[in-house]
Coordinates of C-alpha atoms in Angstrom, one line a residue:
Chain D
M1 CA 9.5 -44.8 46.6
T2 CA 12.1 -46.6 46.3
G3 CA 10.5 -49.9 47.6
L4 CA 8.0 -48.8 45.3
I5 CA 9.8 -48.7 42.3
F6 CA 11.4 -51.8 43.4
R7 CA 8.1 -53.8 43.4
R8 CA 7.0 -52.4 40.2
L9 CA 10.4 -53.7 38.4
A10 CA 10.2 -57.0 40.1
I11 CA 6.4 -56.9 38.6
G12 CA 8.1 -55.8 35.2
L13 CA 10.1 -59.0 35.7
V14 CA 7.8 -61.5 36.5
T15 CA 6.0 -60.7 33.7
M16 CA 8.7 -60.6 31.4
W17 CA 9.0 -64.4 32.7
A18 CA 5.6 -64.7 31.6
V19 CA 5.8 -63.7 28.4
S20 CA 8.8 -65.7 27.5
L21 CA 7.3 -68.4 28.6
L22 CA 4.0 -67.9 26.3
V23 CA 6.2 -67.3 23.8
F24 CA 7.9 -70.1 23.7
A25 CA 4.7 -72.4 24.6
S26 CA 3.1 -71.2 21.5
T27 CA 5.2 -73.6 19.8
E28 CA 4.4 -76.4 22.0
I29 CA 0.4 -76.2 22.5
L30 CA -0.2 -77.7 18.8
P31 CA -0.5 -81.0 18.2
G32 CA 1.9 -83.0 16.5
D33 CA 5.3 -81.0 17.1
V34 CA 7.0 -78.1 14.8
A35 CA 8.7 -80.2 12.9
E36 CA 5.6 -82.0 11.2
S37 CA 3.6 -79.1 10.6
I38 CA 6.1 -77.2 8.8
L39 CA 6.9 -80.7 6.5
G40 CA 3.7 -81.5 6.9
K41 CA 1.4 -84.6 7.7
E42 CA 2.6 -86.4 4.3
A43 CA 6.3 -85.8 5.2
P44 CA 8.5 -89.4 5.6
D45 CA 9.4 -90.3 8.7
D46 CA 13.0 -90.0 8.2
V47 CA 12.4 -86.3 7.3
I48 CA 10.2 -85.7 10.0
A49 CA 12.8 -87.1 12.7
A50 CA 15.8 -85.2 11.2
M51 CA 13.8 -82.0 11.6
R52 CA 13.4 -83.1 15.2
E53 CA 17.1 -83.3 15.7
R54 CA 17.9 -80.2 13.5
L55 CA 15.3 -78.3 15.5
G56 CA 16.3 -80.1 19.0
L57 CA 12.4 -81.2 19.4
N58 CA 14.5 -84.5 21.5
E59 CA 14.8 -82.7 23.8
P60 CA 12.6 -82.0 27.0
A61 CA 10.7 -78.8 26.8
H62 CA 11.9 -77.5 30.1
V63 CA 15.6 -78.3 28.9
R64 CA 14.6 -76.4 25.5
Y65 CA 12.8 -73.6 27.2
W66 CA 15.9 -73.1 29.0
D67 CA 18.5 -73.3 26.1
W68 CA 15.9 -70.9 24.5
L69 CA 16.1 -68.5 27.5
S70 CA 19.7 -68.2 28.3
G71 CA 20.9 -68.0 24.3
L72 CA 18.6 -65.0 24.4
F73 CA 20.4 -63.2 27.9
V74 CA 23.4 -63.6 25.7
G75 CA 21.8 -62.2 22.1
D76 CA 22.0 -65.9 20.7
L77 CA 18.7 -65.6 19.1
G78 CA 18.9 -69.2 17.3
V79 CA 19.2 -70.2 13.8
S80 CA 16.2 -69.1 11.0
L81 CA 14.6 -72.1 9.4
G82 CA 13.9 -70.5 6.9
S83 CA 17.1 -68.8 5.1
G84 CA 19.6 -70.9 8.0
R85 CA 21.1 -67.8 9.1
E86 CA 21.9 -66.4 12.3
I87 CA 18.6 -64.7 13.5
S88 CA 20.5 -62.0 15.3
E89 CA 22.1 -61.3 11.6
L90 CA 19.0 -60.8 10.3
I91 CA 16.9 -58.7 12.7
D92 CA 20.1 -56.0 12.9
D93 CA 19.3 -53.5 9.9
R94 CA 15.4 -54.8 10.6
L95 CA 15.3 -53.4 14.1
W96 CA 16.7 -50.0 13.4
N97 CA 14.7 -49.0 10.6
T98 CA 11.7 -50.2 12.7
V99 CA 13.3 -47.5 15.4
R100 CA 13.7 -45.5 13.2
L101 CA 10.1 -45.1 12.1
A102 CA 8.5 -45.5 15.6
S103 CA 10.9 -42.6 16.4
V104 CA 10.2 -40.1 13.9
T105 CA 6.3 -41.5 14.2
A106 CA 6.8 -40.6 18.2
I107 CA 8.3 -37.4 17.6
I108 CA 5.4 -35.8 15.8
A109 CA 2.8 -37.6 17.3
V110 CA 3.5 -36.9 20.8
P111 CA 2.9 -33.1 20.8
L112 CA 0.7 -33.3 18.4
A113 CA -1.8 -35.2 20.4
V114 CA -0.9 -33.9 23.9
I115 CA -1.7 -30.5 21.9
L116 CA -5.1 -31.9 20.9
G117 CA -6.2 -33.4 24.3
L118 CA -5.5 -30.2 25.9
I119 CA -7.5 -28.3 23.7
S120 CA -10.6 -30.6 23.7
A121 CA -10.2 -30.7 28.0
M122 CA -10.0 -26.8 28.0
R123 CA -13.3 -26.8 25.9
A124 CA -14.7 -30.0 27.5
G125 CA -18.3 -30.1 26.7
T126 CA -18.4 -27.5 23.6
V127 CA -19.3 -28.5 20.0
M128 CA -15.4 -28.2 19.6
D129 CA -14.7 -30.5 22.4
R130 CA -17.1 -32.9 20.4
S131 CA -15.9 -32.3 17.1
I132 CA -12.6 -33.2 18.6
S133 CA -13.8 -36.5 20.3
I134 CA -15.9 -38.0 17.3
G135 CA -13.2 -37.2 15.0
T136 CA -10.9 -38.8 16.9
L137 CA -13.7 -42.0 17.4
C138 CA -13.6 -42.2 13.7
M139 CA -9.7 -42.4 13.4
I140 CA -9.6 -45.0 16.4
S141 CA -12.1 -46.8 13.8
L142 CA -10.5 -46.9 10.6
P143 CA -8.1 -49.8 9.9
E144 CA -4.5 -48.8 9.9
F145 CA -4.1 -50.5 6.4
F146 CA -7.1 -48.0 5.1
V147 CA -5.4 -45.1 6.0
A148 CA -2.3 -46.5 4.4
A149 CA -4.2 -47.2 1.0
L150 CA -5.9 -43.9 0.7
L151 CA -2.4 -41.8 1.6
V152 CA -0.8 -43.7 -1.2
Y153 CA -3.4 -43.4 -3.3
V154 CA -3.8 -39.8 -3.1
F155 CA -0.1 -38.6 -2.4
A156 CA 1.7 -41.2 -4.7
V157 CA -0.5 -42.3 -7.1
Q158 CA -3.4 -39.1 -7.6
L159 CA -0.6 -36.0 -6.8
R160 CA 3.0 -38.2 -7.4
W161 CA 4.5 -36.3 -4.5
L162 CA 5.7 -39.0 -2.7
P163 CA 7.6 -42.4 -3.3
A164 CA 4.5 -45.0 -3.0
L165 CA 7.1 -47.5 -1.8
P166 CA 9.5 -46.8 0.9
I167 CA 13.3 -47.6 -0.6
V168 CA 15.6 -47.9 2.4
R169 CA 18.9 -48.2 1.5
P170 CA 22.2 -47.5 3.3
D171 CA 23.9 -45.2 0.4
Q172 CA 20.9 -42.8 0.3
S173 CA 20.6 -39.1 1.1
L174 CA 19.2 -38.1 4.2
W175 CA 16.1 -36.0 2.0
S176 CA 15.5 -39.6 0.0
S177 CA 15.5 -41.5 3.5
L178 CA 13.1 -38.8 4.8
T179 CA 10.4 -38.6 1.9
S180 CA 10.6 -41.9 1.5
I181 CA 9.4 -42.1 5.1
V182 CA 6.5 -40.2 5.0
L183 CA 3.7 -41.9 4.0
P184 CA 4.3 -44.6 6.9
V185 CA 5.4 -42.1 9.4
M186 CA 1.8 -40.1 8.6
T187 CA -0.1 -43.5 8.9
L188 CA 1.4 -44.2 11.9
T189 CA 0.8 -41.2 13.3
F190 CA -3.2 -41.5 12.6
A191 CA -3.2 -44.6 13.9
V192 CA -2.3 -43.2 17.8
L193 CA -2.8 -39.9 17.7
A194 CA -6.5 -40.7 18.4
H195 CA -5.8 -42.6 21.3
M196 CA -3.4 -40.5 23.0
A197 CA -5.2 -37.4 22.5
R198 CA -8.4 -39.0 23.8
M199 CA -6.5 -40.1 26.6
T200 CA -4.7 -36.7 27.0
R201 CA -8.0 -35.1 27.3
N202 CA -9.5 -37.5 30.2
A203 CA -6.3 -37.1 32.2
V204 CA -6.8 -33.0 32.1
I205 CA -10.7 -33.3 32.6
N206 CA -9.9 -35.3 35.7
V207 CA -7.7 -32.9 37.0
L208 CA -9.3 -29.8 35.9
S209 CA -12.5 -31.3 38.2
S210 CA -10.8 -31.4 41.3
A211 CA -11.1 -28.8 44.4
Y212 CA -7.9 -26.9 43.9
V213 CA -8.6 -25.8 40.4
E214 CA -12.3 -24.9 41.4
M215 CA -10.5 -22.7 44.2
A216 CA -7.7 -21.1 41.8
L217 CA -11.4 -20.5 39.9
L218 CA -12.8 -19.1 42.4
K219 CA -10.1 -16.7 43.6
G220 CA -10.0 -15.4 39.9
V221 CA -6.7 -16.6 38.7
P222 CA -6.7 -16.5 35.5
N223 CA -7.1 -19.6 32.6
W224 CA -4.1 -20.2 31.0
R225 CA -2.6 -19.9 34.1
I226 CA -4.8 -22.6 35.7
I227 CA -4.0 -24.6 32.9
L228 CA -0.6 -23.8 33.2
F229 CA 0.3 -24.3 36.6
H230 CA -2.2 -25.7 38.2
A231 CA -3.8 -28.4 36.4
F232 CA -0.9 -29.3 33.6
P233 CA 1.5 -30.3 36.7
N234 CA -0.8 -32.9 38.5
A235 CA -1.7 -34.1 35.3
L236 CA 2.0 -34.7 34.2
S237 CA 1.8 -38.5 35.5
P238 CA -1.5 -39.3 33.8
I239 CA 0.0 -37.7 31.0
I240 CA 3.5 -38.9 31.1
N241 CA 1.3 -42.7 31.3
V242 CA -0.4 -42.3 28.2
I243 CA 2.2 -41.2 26.0
A244 CA 4.4 -44.3 27.4
L245 CA 1.3 -46.9 26.8
N246 CA 0.8 -45.3 23.7
L247 CA 4.1 -45.6 22.6
A248 CA 3.2 -49.2 22.8
Y249 CA 0.2 -48.9 20.4
L250 CA 3.3 -48.4 18.1
V251 CA 4.6 -51.9 18.6
A252 CA 1.1 -53.0 17.4
G253 CA 0.6 -50.5 14.3
V254 CA 4.2 -50.8 12.7
V255 CA 2.8 -54.5 11.8
I256 CA 0.4 -53.0 9.2
V257 CA 2.3 -50.0 8.5
E258 CA 4.9 -52.0 7.6
T259 CA 3.7 -54.4 5.5
A260 CA 1.0 -51.9 3.5
F261 CA 4.5 -50.2 2.6
G262 CA 6.5 -53.2 2.5
Y263 CA 9.0 -51.4 4.6
P264 CA 12.3 -53.4 5.5
G265 CA 11.4 -53.4 9.4
L266 CA 10.6 -55.7 11.8
A267 CA 7.4 -56.3 12.2
R268 CA 7.4 -57.0 8.0
L269 CA 10.4 -60.1 9.0
M270 CA 8.1 -61.3 11.6
V271 CA 5.1 -61.4 9.2
D272 CA 7.2 -62.9 6.7
A273 CA 8.4 -65.6 9.5
V274 CA 4.7 -65.8 11.0
G275 CA 3.7 -66.8 7.0
T276 CA 6.5 -69.2 6.3
R277 CA 6.0 -70.8 9.4
D278 CA 9.4 -69.8 10.7
V279 CA 9.0 -70.8 14.4
P280 CA 12.7 -69.3 15.5
L281 CA 12.5 -66.0 14.1
V282 CA 8.5 -65.7 14.6
Q283 CA 9.6 -66.1 18.9
A284 CA 12.8 -64.2 18.7
C285 CA 10.8 -60.9 17.0
G286 CA 8.3 -61.5 19.1
M287 CA 10.8 -61.5 22.3
I288 CA 11.8 -57.8 21.3
F289 CA 8.5 -57.1 20.3
C290 CA 6.7 -57.9 23.5
A291 CA 9.7 -57.0 25.7
T292 CA 9.6 -53.1 24.7
Y293 CA 5.9 -53.0 25.2
V294 CA 6.2 -54.7 28.7
L295 CA 9.5 -52.0 29.3
L296 CA 7.3 -49.2 27.8
N297 CA 4.5 -50.1 30.3
L298 CA 7.1 -50.2 33.3
L299 CA 8.5 -47.2 32.3
A300 CA 5.0 -45.3 32.1
D301 CA 4.7 -46.5 35.3
V302 CA 8.0 -45.8 36.9
L303 CA 7.3 -42.1 35.6
S304 CA 4.0 -41.7 37.0
I305 CA 5.8 -42.8 40.4
L306 CA 8.1 -39.8 40.1
S307 CA 6.6 -37.4 38.9
N308 CA 3.8 -37.8 41.8
P309 CA 4.7 -35.9 45.0
R310 CA 2.4 -37.9 46.9
L311 CA 3.5 -41.7 45.7
R312 CA 7.1 -40.3 45.9
T313 CA 7.1 -40.3 49.9
Q314 CA 4.9 -43.2 50.3
K315 CA 7.4 -46.1 52.0
Chain B
M1 CA -25.3 -33.9 20.5
T2 CA -25.7 -31.4 22.6
P3 CA -23.1 -29.7 24.1
D4 CA -23.8 -30.3 27.8
N5 CA -23.6 -34.1 27.7
A6 CA -20.0 -34.3 29.5
D7 CA -18.2 -37.7 28.4
A8 CA -19.8 -39.9 30.7
S9 CA -17.9 -42.8 29.4
E10 CA -14.8 -41.7 30.0
A11 CA -14.4 -39.8 33.2
I12 CA -13.2 -42.0 35.5
D13 CA -13.9 -40.0 39.0
S14 CA -15.0 -36.1 38.1
P15 CA -17.9 -35.2 39.9
E16 CA -19.2 -32.9 38.1
E17 CA -19.4 -35.9 35.4
Q18 CA -20.9 -38.0 37.7
N19 CA -23.4 -35.7 39.1
S20 CA -24.8 -35.7 34.9
N21 CA -24.8 -39.2 35.2
K22 CA -27.5 -39.5 37.8
K23 CA -30.4 -37.9 35.2
R24 CA -32.3 -40.2 34.0
D25 CA -31.8 -42.3 30.7
N26 CA -32.2 -40.3 27.3
L27 CA -32.1 -42.5 24.4
S28 CA -34.1 -40.2 21.8
L29 CA -32.0 -40.8 18.5
T30 CA -29.5 -38.0 17.5
P31 CA -29.0 -37.8 13.9
V32 CA -25.7 -39.0 14.3
A33 CA -26.6 -42.6 15.9
W34 CA -29.6 -42.4 12.9
V35 CA -27.2 -43.1 10.9
S36 CA -25.2 -45.5 12.7
I37 CA -28.4 -47.2 12.6
L38 CA -28.8 -47.7 9.0
I39 CA -25.6 -48.0 8.6
I40 CA -25.4 -51.5 10.7
V41 CA -28.8 -52.6 9.3
F42 CA -27.7 -51.9 5.8
W43 CA -24.8 -54.2 5.9
V44 CA -26.6 -57.1 8.0
V45 CA -29.5 -56.8 5.1
V46 CA -26.5 -57.5 2.8
A47 CA -24.5 -60.6 4.5
V48 CA -27.6 -62.0 5.0
F49 CA -28.8 -62.1 1.4
A50 CA -25.2 -61.9 -0.2
P51 CA -26.6 -64.7 -2.4
V52 CA -29.8 -62.8 -3.7
L53 CA -28.2 -59.3 -3.9
A54 CA -24.7 -60.3 -5.4
P55 CA -25.0 -59.9 -9.6
F56 CA -22.2 -62.4 -9.8
D57 CA -20.3 -65.4 -7.8
K58 CA -17.8 -64.3 -5.8
A59 CA -15.3 -66.5 -8.1
D60 CA -16.5 -65.8 -11.0
M61 CA -14.1 -63.8 -13.6
V62 CA -16.5 -61.2 -15.4
S63 CA -14.0 -59.6 -17.7
F64 CA -10.8 -60.9 -18.9
E65 CA -9.3 -57.4 -18.0
S66 CA -8.0 -57.0 -14.5
F67 CA -8.4 -54.0 -12.6
K68 CA -11.2 -52.1 -15.1
V69 CA -13.1 -49.5 -13.6
V70 CA -16.7 -48.9 -13.2
D71 CA -18.9 -49.7 -16.3
E72 CA -22.7 -51.0 -16.7
A73 CA -21.9 -54.9 -16.0
S74 CA -19.5 -54.5 -12.7
F75 CA -20.7 -51.5 -10.9
L76 CA -17.6 -51.3 -9.1
G77 CA -15.0 -52.2 -11.6
T78 CA -12.8 -55.6 -10.9
D79 CA -9.8 -56.8 -9.2
Y80 CA -6.6 -57.6 -9.8
L81 CA -8.3 -61.2 -11.4
G82 CA -11.2 -59.6 -12.9
R83 CA -13.3 -60.5 -10.9
D84 CA -16.9 -58.1 -10.1
V85 CA -15.4 -56.4 -6.9
L86 CA -19.1 -55.1 -5.9
S87 CA -20.3 -58.8 -5.6
R88 CA -17.0 -59.8 -3.2
I89 CA -17.5 -56.8 -1.5
I90 CA -21.4 -58.1 -0.8
Y91 CA -20.0 -61.8 -0.2
G92 CA -17.1 -60.4 2.1
A93 CA -19.3 -58.5 4.5
R94 CA -20.9 -62.2 5.2
M95 CA -17.1 -63.2 6.1
T96 CA -16.2 -60.5 7.5
L97 CA -19.0 -59.9 9.8
G98 CA -19.7 -63.2 10.4
L99 CA -16.0 -64.5 11.4
A100 CA -16.3 -61.5 13.9
L101 CA -19.4 -62.1 15.2
I102 CA -18.2 -65.9 16.3
A103 CA -15.6 -64.7 17.5
T104 CA -17.4 -61.9 19.9
L105 CA -19.8 -64.5 21.0
I106 CA -17.2 -66.8 21.9
S107 CA -15.4 -63.9 24.3
F108 CA -18.5 -63.3 25.3
T109 CA -19.5 -66.1 27.4
T110 CA -16.5 -67.1 27.9
G111 CA -15.5 -63.8 29.2
I112 CA -18.6 -63.2 31.1
V113 CA -18.8 -66.4 32.7
L114 CA -15.3 -65.8 34.1
G115 CA -15.5 -62.9 35.1
F116 CA -18.1 -63.7 37.1
V117 CA -17.0 -66.7 38.8
A118 CA -13.4 -64.8 39.6
A119 CA -15.5 -62.3 41.0
I120 CA -17.9 -64.0 43.5
S121 CA -15.4 -67.3 44.0
P122 CA -13.0 -67.6 46.6
G123 CA -9.9 -65.6 46.4
W124 CA -7.6 -68.3 44.8
I125 CA -9.8 -68.9 41.7
D126 CA -9.8 -65.2 41.4
Q127 CA -5.7 -64.7 42.1
V128 CA -5.5 -67.5 39.1
L129 CA -7.9 -66.4 36.6
S130 CA -6.7 -62.6 36.9
R131 CA -2.9 -63.6 37.0
T132 CA -3.7 -65.4 33.9
V133 CA -5.0 -62.5 32.1
D134 CA -2.8 -60.2 33.3
A135 CA -0.3 -62.5 31.3
I136 CA -1.9 -62.8 28.2
M137 CA -2.9 -59.1 28.7
A138 CA 1.1 -58.1 28.5
F139 CA 1.4 -58.9 25.1
P140 CA 0.1 -56.2 22.4
S141 CA -3.0 -58.5 20.9
I142 CA -1.4 -58.3 17.7
M143 CA 2.1 -59.9 18.7
L144 CA 0.0 -62.6 20.6
A145 CA -2.5 -63.5 17.2
L146 CA 0.8 -63.6 15.2
I147 CA 2.9 -65.9 17.8
I148 CA 0.2 -68.3 18.0
I149 CA -0.4 -68.4 14.1
G150 CA 3.0 -68.6 14.1
G151 CA 3.3 -71.4 16.4
V152 CA 0.0 -72.8 15.0
G153 CA -0.5 -72.0 11.5
T154 CA -3.7 -70.6 10.1
S155 CA -6.8 -71.6 9.7
L156 CA -10.1 -70.1 10.6
P157 CA -11.0 -72.0 14.2
V158 CA -7.6 -70.9 14.5
V159 CA -7.9 -67.0 13.3
I160 CA -11.4 -66.9 15.6
L161 CA -9.9 -68.7 18.8
T162 CA -7.1 -66.2 18.6
V163 CA -9.0 -63.5 18.2
A164 CA -11.6 -64.6 20.7
L165 CA -8.9 -65.3 23.1
I166 CA -7.6 -61.4 22.9
D167 CA -10.7 -60.1 23.4
A168 CA -12.1 -62.9 26.0
T169 CA -9.7 -60.7 28.1
R170 CA -11.0 -57.8 28.1
V171 CA -14.4 -59.1 28.8
F172 CA -13.2 -60.7 31.8
R173 CA -11.7 -57.4 33.4
L174 CA -15.0 -55.6 32.8
S175 CA -17.0 -58.4 33.9
R176 CA -15.7 -59.3 36.6
A177 CA -14.9 -55.3 37.8
L178 CA -18.8 -55.1 37.1
A179 CA -19.4 -58.5 39.4
L180 CA -17.6 -57.1 42.1
D181 CA -19.5 -54.0 42.3
A182 CA -22.9 -55.8 42.1
S183 CA -21.8 -58.6 44.6
V184 CA -22.3 -56.5 47.8
M185 CA -25.2 -54.6 46.5
D186 CA -28.1 -55.6 48.5
Y187 CA -30.1 -58.0 46.6
V188 CA -27.3 -60.0 46.4
V189 CA -26.6 -59.9 50.4
V190 CA -30.3 -60.9 50.3
A191 CA -30.3 -63.5 47.5
R192 CA -27.4 -65.4 49.3
A193 CA -29.2 -65.2 52.6
R194 CA -32.4 -66.9 51.1
G195 CA -29.6 -69.2 50.3
E196 CA -29.6 -69.0 46.6
G197 CA -26.6 -70.7 44.8
V198 CA -24.0 -69.1 43.3
N199 CA -25.1 -69.8 39.7
W200 CA -28.8 -68.7 40.7
I201 CA -27.1 -65.3 41.7
M202 CA -25.2 -64.9 38.8
L203 CA -27.4 -65.5 36.0
H204 CA -30.8 -63.8 38.2
E205 CA -29.2 -60.9 39.9
I206 CA -25.8 -60.0 38.5
L207 CA -26.3 -60.7 34.7
P208 CA -29.5 -58.4 34.9
N209 CA -27.9 -55.9 37.0
T210 CA -24.6 -55.7 35.0
I211 CA -26.0 -56.1 31.1
T212 CA -25.9 -52.5 29.8
P213 CA -22.2 -51.5 30.1
L214 CA -21.8 -55.5 28.8
A215 CA -24.0 -54.5 25.7
A216 CA -21.8 -51.2 25.1
E217 CA -19.0 -53.2 25.4
F218 CA -20.4 -55.7 23.1
G219 CA -20.3 -53.1 20.6
V220 CA -16.5 -51.7 21.4
R221 CA -14.8 -55.8 21.6
Y222 CA -17.2 -56.6 18.3
T223 CA -15.7 -53.4 16.2
F224 CA -12.4 -54.7 17.3
A225 CA -12.8 -58.4 16.6
I226 CA -14.2 -56.8 12.4
L227 CA -10.6 -54.6 12.8
F228 CA -8.3 -57.3 14.3
I229 CA -9.6 -60.7 11.9
S230 CA -9.0 -58.2 8.9
S231 CA -5.7 -56.9 9.6
L232 CA -4.7 -60.4 10.0
S233 CA -6.4 -61.0 6.5
F234 CA -4.1 -58.2 5.1
L235 CA -1.4 -59.4 6.5
G236 CA -1.9 -63.1 4.9
L237 CA -2.4 -64.3 8.0
G238 CA -6.2 -64.8 8.5
V239 CA -8.8 -65.9 6.1
Q240 CA -7.3 -67.7 3.2
P241 CA -8.0 -67.0 -0.5
P242 CA -10.1 -68.0 -2.1
G243 CA -12.0 -67.5 0.8
A244 CA -12.7 -63.3 0.8
D245 CA -13.2 -61.3 3.7
W246 CA -12.7 -57.3 3.2
G247 CA -9.0 -57.7 4.5
V248 CA -8.3 -60.2 1.8
M249 CA -9.8 -58.0 -1.4
V250 CA -7.6 -55.1 0.5
K251 CA -4.4 -57.0 0.5
E252 CA -5.4 -59.0 -3.2
N253 CA -5.7 -55.4 -5.1
L254 CA -3.2 -53.5 -2.9
Q255 CA -0.8 -53.5 -6.0
G256 CA -3.4 -52.1 -8.5
L257 CA -3.4 -49.0 -6.4
L258 CA 0.2 -48.0 -7.7
Y259 CA -1.9 -48.1 -11.1
G260 CA -5.0 -46.0 -9.7
A261 CA -6.9 -48.4 -9.3
P262 CA -9.0 -48.0 -6.5
A263 CA -10.0 -51.6 -6.2
A264 CA -8.5 -51.9 -2.6
L265 CA -10.2 -48.5 -1.4
I266 CA -13.5 -49.6 -1.4
P267 CA -13.2 -52.9 0.9
A268 CA -11.4 -50.6 3.5
A269 CA -13.9 -48.1 3.3
C270 CA -16.7 -50.7 4.3
I271 CA -14.8 -51.8 7.4
G272 CA -14.4 -48.3 7.9
T273 CA -17.9 -47.5 7.5
I274 CA -18.9 -50.3 9.7
S275 CA -16.7 -50.0 12.5
V276 CA -17.4 -46.5 12.5
A277 CA -20.8 -46.5 12.4
I278 CA -21.0 -49.1 15.4
N279 CA -18.4 -47.0 17.3
L280 CA -20.6 -44.2 17.3
L281 CA -23.6 -45.8 18.0
V282 CA -21.8 -46.9 21.4
D283 CA -20.6 -43.8 22.0
W284 CA -24.0 -41.6 21.4
F285 CA -25.5 -45.1 24.0
L286 CA -23.2 -44.2 26.5
H287 CA -24.0 -40.3 26.4
R288 CA -27.1 -41.1 26.8
S289 CA -27.4 -43.9 29.2
S290 CA -25.9 -43.6 33.2
V291 CA -24.0 -46.3 32.0
M292 CA -20.0 -45.8 32.8
I293 CA -17.3 -47.8 31.7
P294 CA -14.2 -46.9 33.4
E295 CA -11.4 -45.7 30.7
E296 CA -8.7 -49.0 31.7
L297 CA -11.4 -51.0 31.1
T298 CA -12.5 -50.2 27.4
G299 CA -8.8 -50.0 26.0

């Protein structure tokens, strides 16, 4: 088992490296260079040259890649082009805001999705199952910003129950910080719930159609026992996988949700940085998001190895 | 939607559901499928005949009042600049559906060609292509788009190619898997024995035998492209004003929502209708046909 886990960890490490390479390369692929595209083609040559100097673009690409990568390891993310401030300083608060948004969503969405998926799987083929299936399919098809706009319109504008724009201040009370993220959390839950419920359903259905469940059924074991003691332990590994994968969906979801609500999180910082072509900031934020995504996928795989006895004993 | 139809698209290996796949294709239209087709046809007609249908030009300011609600002149009210929402929706359909179509066509051509090549070529070509695709898929798609646009800057070709790249990786995986299955079939072995070339085999043997699942995937990827391009526009990184797709319209009018003007909800709902319709149609198709797409490939 340890061998298998180490192998998976090694693959994760290679993936991370590939990701860092691609993130770095994204600034290299354009014709001309970053300095020119930031300043525009009409900028005088000496200004461009100064910008190149400032960005360190005169070094060969592999040297700059190495500098950038080794900087990441010691937490030196470089300097933002837009504000001239240290990126690590800019990111600090933003990161925690995003983590808070994502973790509150996860706490709500994960149990809800697993329950929906279980209901759907237990009633597979019935009208209830089809309704959940069509309902979740519709949820997947709706853009997050539609859900965001609709929720704001209903709850903030028409009913006036909740603030439309989240106000996040360090000094605010717990209650107001909670009410201010209700709408973003609802939108994000909506976005990940459907995927998670569908995948849970499939994982459980897969287990329910196995021979030992049929055996249990034939020997007259009650339904709830079959689900809880026969199917669930075996579906655990795929379900854990589903959950980790869907936490990764959160990474994508927060980009839209933070922009829609003007929530001061890391994703919004990144979108703004993309808009102003603040390349080092885009790279730093991109690296944080992608690393999280890769790590969650890695975690999913490791957990499913650990929760599967057959994989556990494999050499 | 008869309840005895097991979810064929999503079954992975379950024996019960595999049995249900053996039954003949039953492609009679259910009410849900009918409605879906009607919605899709409606939007295609709107997109194609936009200049004829739109009461105003998309840039015309029809009113000095922004966020005006419904009256005789502007059926859906006006937007933040006093432009007619209905006309902009109609032109926006063209932009949204057109851009997504171009991106999907590019992704399908490259994805299918490379997928088939990977499946029937010597091992190292497959390794190189598959590992590259793995690396690209290690990114959350929106992050990949943000990083590329952050590096290159935004323009319509960049947006289209970025979406096509992201889509192409998924198409590659699917078409490679399908072609791998098909390439061990007797008819391919026979064709090889006859001395047919690789290109001929891909075009005449493998493509016709994988076209049905690929067609279903086209629907899935097309909705993805619509949602993705709209999302980029919503973030202000896709279509740039004065060009307008539905995503831009949502972004532009979002502030109005706070004053109770629903102008932002209309384009967002339009995106919802077309993508729900396509997804429900694909869902119906996968239920009723014997096609099976492994869940891990559709994501």
